[in-house]
């Protein structure tokens, strides 16, 4: 059985020898294959015409859509309220022609 | 031609410029990939991914560091990405096998078949043991140890590649060595029992 010292020496030796490898040459076809892959990838890039629509602009557009929707929704609620009020006034004949109560409501 | 002029040519997407880039850096990128991924075919795949990334990102290169440092940085990132993907695939295969799915399970405990052509036959076993121990290190320690001990880069070069201070690099190297010593001692103890 190995002693602890033997094992420690073995570990040290192993760590020190980590870089003891011969240089391995890259394959002679590597350059051409890589160039072909690079430029094939370039040709495949879809030119959708939306490259200007960067993530920043996408967020800005989303914020504008959200604000516009909120505004429309708010206005729709307001007009519903007025419509209902008119309907109510009509039902109980509180419209402009019977000025007594309608002027009171306004 | 200065480096700035060369980068401008690359940014114009000229094939001759990328040919020159490959002539200059293919061996360096391949050697570093092979230090992280000890298998010739896999290391070549990683090296190819590096150059494709350079090709895609060259317009984002601002020239804050040397071109070679930037390429080293991409090489380290791509190598780690490869290792992470392979390790995840292995874990997925293991989990699938537990549920009885018929996925062929590779029972080896390393992300690739260790087959570094530059290692002498009598050192292959020791090299494999070391690579498996390195595979257990946290990424930051793994990068520093691999670049310094296997790829033989100086602390200054590593500090530029990793964008860490010299003292951080030294400290990471110290911890990496400590962890490896502990792991390898355990390994040899268990083997002798």
mmCIF file of N, CA and C in Angstrom, chain A residues 41-91:
data_model
loop_
_atom_site.group_PDB
_atom_site.id
_atom_site.type_symbol
_atom_site.label_atom_id
_atom_site.label_comp_id
_atom_site.label_asym_id
_atom_site.label_seq_id
_atom_site.Cartn_x
_atom_site.Cartn_y
_atom_site.Cartn_z
ATOM 1 N N UNK A 41 -23.462 30.752 -43.387
ATOM 2 C CA UNK A 41 -24.333 31.311 -42.344
ATOM 3 C C UNK A 41 -24.731 32.729 -42.717
ATOM 4 N N UNK A 42 -23.815 33.474 -43.356
ATOM 5 C CA UNK A 42 -24.095 34.866 -43.732
ATOM 6 C C UNK A 42 -25.191 34.898 -44.794
ATOM 7 N N UNK A 43 -25.099 33.964 -45.782
ATOM 8 C CA UNK A 43 -26.103 33.949 -46.848
ATOM 9 C C UNK A 43 -27.466 33.534 -46.335
ATOM 10 N N UNK A 44 -27.447 32.654 -45.290
ATOM 11 C CA UNK A 44 -28.722 32.148 -44.763
ATOM 12 C C UNK A 44 -29.447 33.167 -43.908
ATOM 13 N N UNK A 45 -28.744 34.219 -43.478
ATOM 14 C CA UNK A 45 -29.376 35.192 -42.580
ATOM 15 C C UNK A 45 -30.610 35.804 -43.233
ATOM 16 N N UNK A 46 -31.790 35.628 -42.659
ATOM 17 C CA UNK A 46 -32.984 36.152 -43.297
ATOM 18 C C UNK A 46 -33.020 37.675 -43.212
ATOM 19 N N UNK A 47 -33.254 38.333 -44.366
ATOM 20 C CA UNK A 47 -33.331 39.789 -44.332
ATOM 21 C C UNK A 47 -34.808 40.173 -44.265
ATOM 22 N N UNK A 48 -35.321 40.135 -43.050
ATOM 23 C CA UNK A 48 -36.762 40.323 -42.856
ATOM 24 C C UNK A 48 -37.163 41.786 -43.036
ATOM 25 N N UNK A 49 -36.198 42.716 -43.032
ATOM 26 C CA UNK A 49 -36.517 44.131 -43.153
ATOM 27 C C UNK A 49 -36.890 44.754 -41.810
ATOM 28 N N UNK A 50 -36.812 43.949 -40.741
ATOM 29 C CA UNK A 50 -37.148 44.477 -39.420
ATOM 30 C C UNK A 50 -35.917 44.621 -38.533
ATOM 31 N N UNK A 51 -34.739 44.653 -39.173
ATOM 32 C CA UNK A 51 -33.524 44.705 -38.374
ATOM 33 C C UNK A 51 -33.429 46.012 -37.580
ATOM 34 N N UNK A 52 -34.107 47.072 -38.085
ATOM 35 C CA UNK A 52 -34.081 48.359 -37.374
ATOM 36 C C UNK A 52 -34.918 48.298 -36.086
ATOM 37 N N UNK A 53 -35.809 47.289 -36.012
ATOM 38 C CA UNK A 53 -36.736 47.218 -34.876
ATOM 39 C C UNK A 53 -36.042 46.526 -33.701
ATOM 40 N N UNK A 54 -35.144 47.281 -33.069
ATOM 41 C CA UNK A 54 -34.297 46.739 -32.005
ATOM 42 C C UNK A 54 -35.115 46.490 -30.739
ATOM 43 N N UNK A 55 -34.597 45.690 -29.790
ATOM 44 C CA UNK A 55 -35.345 45.431 -28.555
ATOM 45 C C UNK A 55 -35.789 46.703 -27.834
ATOM 46 N N UNK A 56 -34.943 47.770 -27.867
ATOM 47 C CA UNK A 56 -35.320 49.029 -27.204
ATOM 48 C C UNK A 56 -36.588 49.596 -27.829
ATOM 49 N N UNK A 57 -36.605 49.596 -29.169
ATOM 50 C CA UNK A 57 -37.784 50.113 -29.876
ATOM 51 C C UNK A 57 -38.999 49.226 -29.613
ATOM 52 N N UNK A 58 -38.750 47.913 -29.498
ATOM 53 C CA UNK A 58 -39.860 46.995 -29.237
ATOM 54 C C UNK A 58 -40.504 47.300 -27.880
ATOM 55 N N UNK A 59 -39.659 47.583 -26.874
ATOM 56 C CA UNK A 59 -40.190 47.928 -25.548
ATOM 57 C C UNK A 59 -40.965 49.245 -25.608
ATOM 58 N N UNK A 60 -40.391 50.221 -26.345
ATOM 59 C CA UNK A 60 -41.047 51.521 -26.456
ATOM 60 C C UNK A 60 -42.413 51.351 -27.125
ATOM 61 N N UNK A 61 -42.465 50.544 -28.197
ATOM 62 C CA UNK A 61 -43.727 50.321 -28.906
ATOM 63 C C UNK A 61 -44.747 49.662 -27.981
ATOM 64 N N UNK A 62 -44.254 48.712 -27.178
ATOM 65 C CA UNK A 62 -45.151 48.017 -26.236
ATOM 66 C C UNK A 62 -45.730 48.998 -25.216
ATOM 67 N N UNK A 63 -44.865 49.906 -24.733
ATOM 68 C CA UNK A 63 -45.324 50.899 -23.752
ATOM 69 C C UNK A 63 -46.367 51.822 -24.378
ATOM 70 N N UNK A 64 -46.141 52.251 -25.621
ATOM 71 C CA UNK A 64 -47.092 53.148 -26.296
ATOM 72 C C UNK A 64 -48.429 52.436 -26.487
ATOM 73 N N UNK A 65 -48.372 51.168 -26.919
ATOM 74 C CA UNK A 65 -49.610 50.402 -27.120
ATOM 75 C C UNK A 65 -50.377 50.283 -25.794
ATOM 76 N N UNK A 66 -49.633 50.016 -24.724
ATOM 77 C CA UNK A 66 -50.260 49.872 -23.408
ATOM 78 C C UNK A 66 -50.935 51.184 -22.980
ATOM 79 N N UNK A 67 -50.211 52.304 -23.144
ATOM 80 C CA UNK A 67 -50.770 53.610 -22.748
ATOM 81 C C UNK A 67 -51.990 53.950 -23.593
ATOM 82 N N UNK A 68 -51.909 53.696 -24.915
ATOM 83 C CA UNK A 68 -53.031 54.005 -25.805
ATOM 84 C C UNK A 68 -54.256 53.189 -25.424
ATOM 85 N N UNK A 69 -54.006 51.896 -25.106
ATOM 86 C CA UNK A 69 -55.120 51.031 -24.702
ATOM 87 C C UNK A 69 -55.767 51.519 -23.409
ATOM 88 N N UNK A 70 -54.916 51.908 -22.455
ATOM 89 C CA UNK A 70 -55.433 52.393 -21.168
ATOM 90 C C UNK A 70 -56.297 53.646 -21.389
ATOM 91 N N UNK A 71 -55.811 54.532 -22.266
ATOM 92 C CA UNK A 71 -56.527 55.778 -22.545
ATOM 93 C C UNK A 71 -57.899 55.488 -23.165
ATOM 94 N N UNK A 72 -57.898 54.599 -24.150
ATOM 95 C CA UNK A 72 -59.154 54.253 -24.840
ATOM 96 C C UNK A 72 -60.123 53.605 -23.865
ATOM 97 N N UNK A 73 -59.589 52.706 -23.042
ATOM 98 C CA UNK A 73 -60.434 52.001 -22.069
ATOM 99 C C UNK A 73 -61.053 52.988 -21.082
ATOM 100 N N UNK A 74 -60.247 53.937 -20.637
ATOM 101 C CA UNK A 74 -60.713 54.948 -19.688
ATOM 102 C C UNK A 74 -61.826 55.781 -20.324
ATOM 103 N N UNK A 75 -61.596 56.201 -21.579
ATOM 104 C CA UNK A 75 -62.602 57.007 -22.282
ATOM 105 C C UNK A 75 -63.878 56.226 -22.540
ATOM 106 N N UNK A 76 -63.721 54.941 -22.866
ATOM 107 C CA UNK A 76 -64.894 54.106 -23.133
ATOM 108 C C UNK A 76 -65.747 54.020 -21.880
ATOM 109 N N UNK A 77 -65.086 53.874 -20.743
ATOM 110 C CA UNK A 77 -65.833 53.805 -19.478
ATOM 111 C C UNK A 77 -66.564 55.100 -19.212
ATOM 112 N N UNK A 78 -65.886 56.212 -19.504
ATOM 113 C CA UNK A 78 -66.480 57.529 -19.312
ATOM 114 C C UNK A 78 -67.727 57.686 -20.180
ATOM 115 N N UNK A 79 -67.616 57.315 -21.496
ATOM 116 C CA UNK A 79 -68.757 57.501 -22.399
ATOM 117 C C UNK A 79 -69.899 56.583 -21.997
ATOM 118 N N UNK A 80 -69.566 55.377 -21.490
ATOM 119 C CA UNK A 80 -70.632 54.486 -21.011
ATOM 120 C C UNK A 80 -71.407 55.139 -19.869
ATOM 121 N N UNK A 81 -70.659 55.788 -19.021
ATOM 122 C CA UNK A 81 -71.290 56.441 -17.864
ATOM 123 C C UNK A 81 -72.264 57.522 -18.339
ATOM 124 N N UNK A 82 -71.796 58.329 -19.311
ATOM 125 C CA UNK A 82 -72.664 59.393 -19.824
ATOM 126 C C UNK A 82 -73.896 58.828 -20.522
ATOM 127 N N UNK A 83 -73.637 57.714 -21.310
ATOM 128 C CA UNK A 83 -74.760 57.085 -22.014
ATOM 129 C C UNK A 83 -75.810 56.605 -21.025
ATOM 130 N N UNK A 84 -75.330 55.919 -19.966
ATOM 131 C CA UNK A 84 -76.253 55.377 -18.966
ATOM 132 C C UNK A 84 -77.029 56.504 -18.284
ATOM 133 N N UNK A 85 -76.317 57.590 -18.050
ATOM 134 C CA UNK A 85 -76.957 58.736 -17.399
ATOM 135 C C UNK A 85 -78.060 59.300 -18.299
ATOM 136 N N UNK A 86 -77.737 59.362 -19.624
ATOM 137 C CA UNK A 86 -78.751 59.850 -20.576
ATOM 138 C C UNK A 86 -79.967 58.932 -20.611
ATOM 139 N N UNK A 87 -79.645 57.584 -20.635
ATOM 140 C CA UNK A 87 -80.739 56.599 -20.660
ATOM 141 C C UNK A 87 -81.629 56.760 -19.429
ATOM 142 N N UNK A 88 -80.997 56.933 -18.313
ATOM 143 C CA UNK A 88 -81.714 57.093 -17.045
ATOM 144 C C UNK A 88 -82.609 58.339 -17.090
ATOM 145 N N UNK A 89 -81.985 59.401 -17.626
ATOM 146 C CA UNK A 89 -82.737 60.662 -17.696
ATOM 147 C C UNK A 89 -83.941 60.522 -18.628
ATOM 148 N N UNK A 90 -83.674 59.743 -19.746
ATOM 149 C CA UNK A 90 -84.760 59.547 -20.718
ATOM 150 C C UNK A 90 -85.882 58.721 -20.103
ATOM 151 N N UNK A 91 -85.476 57.617 -19.430
ATOM 152 C CA UNK A 91 -86.474 56.722 -18.834
ATOM 153 C C UNK A 91 -87.395 57.473 -17.875
#
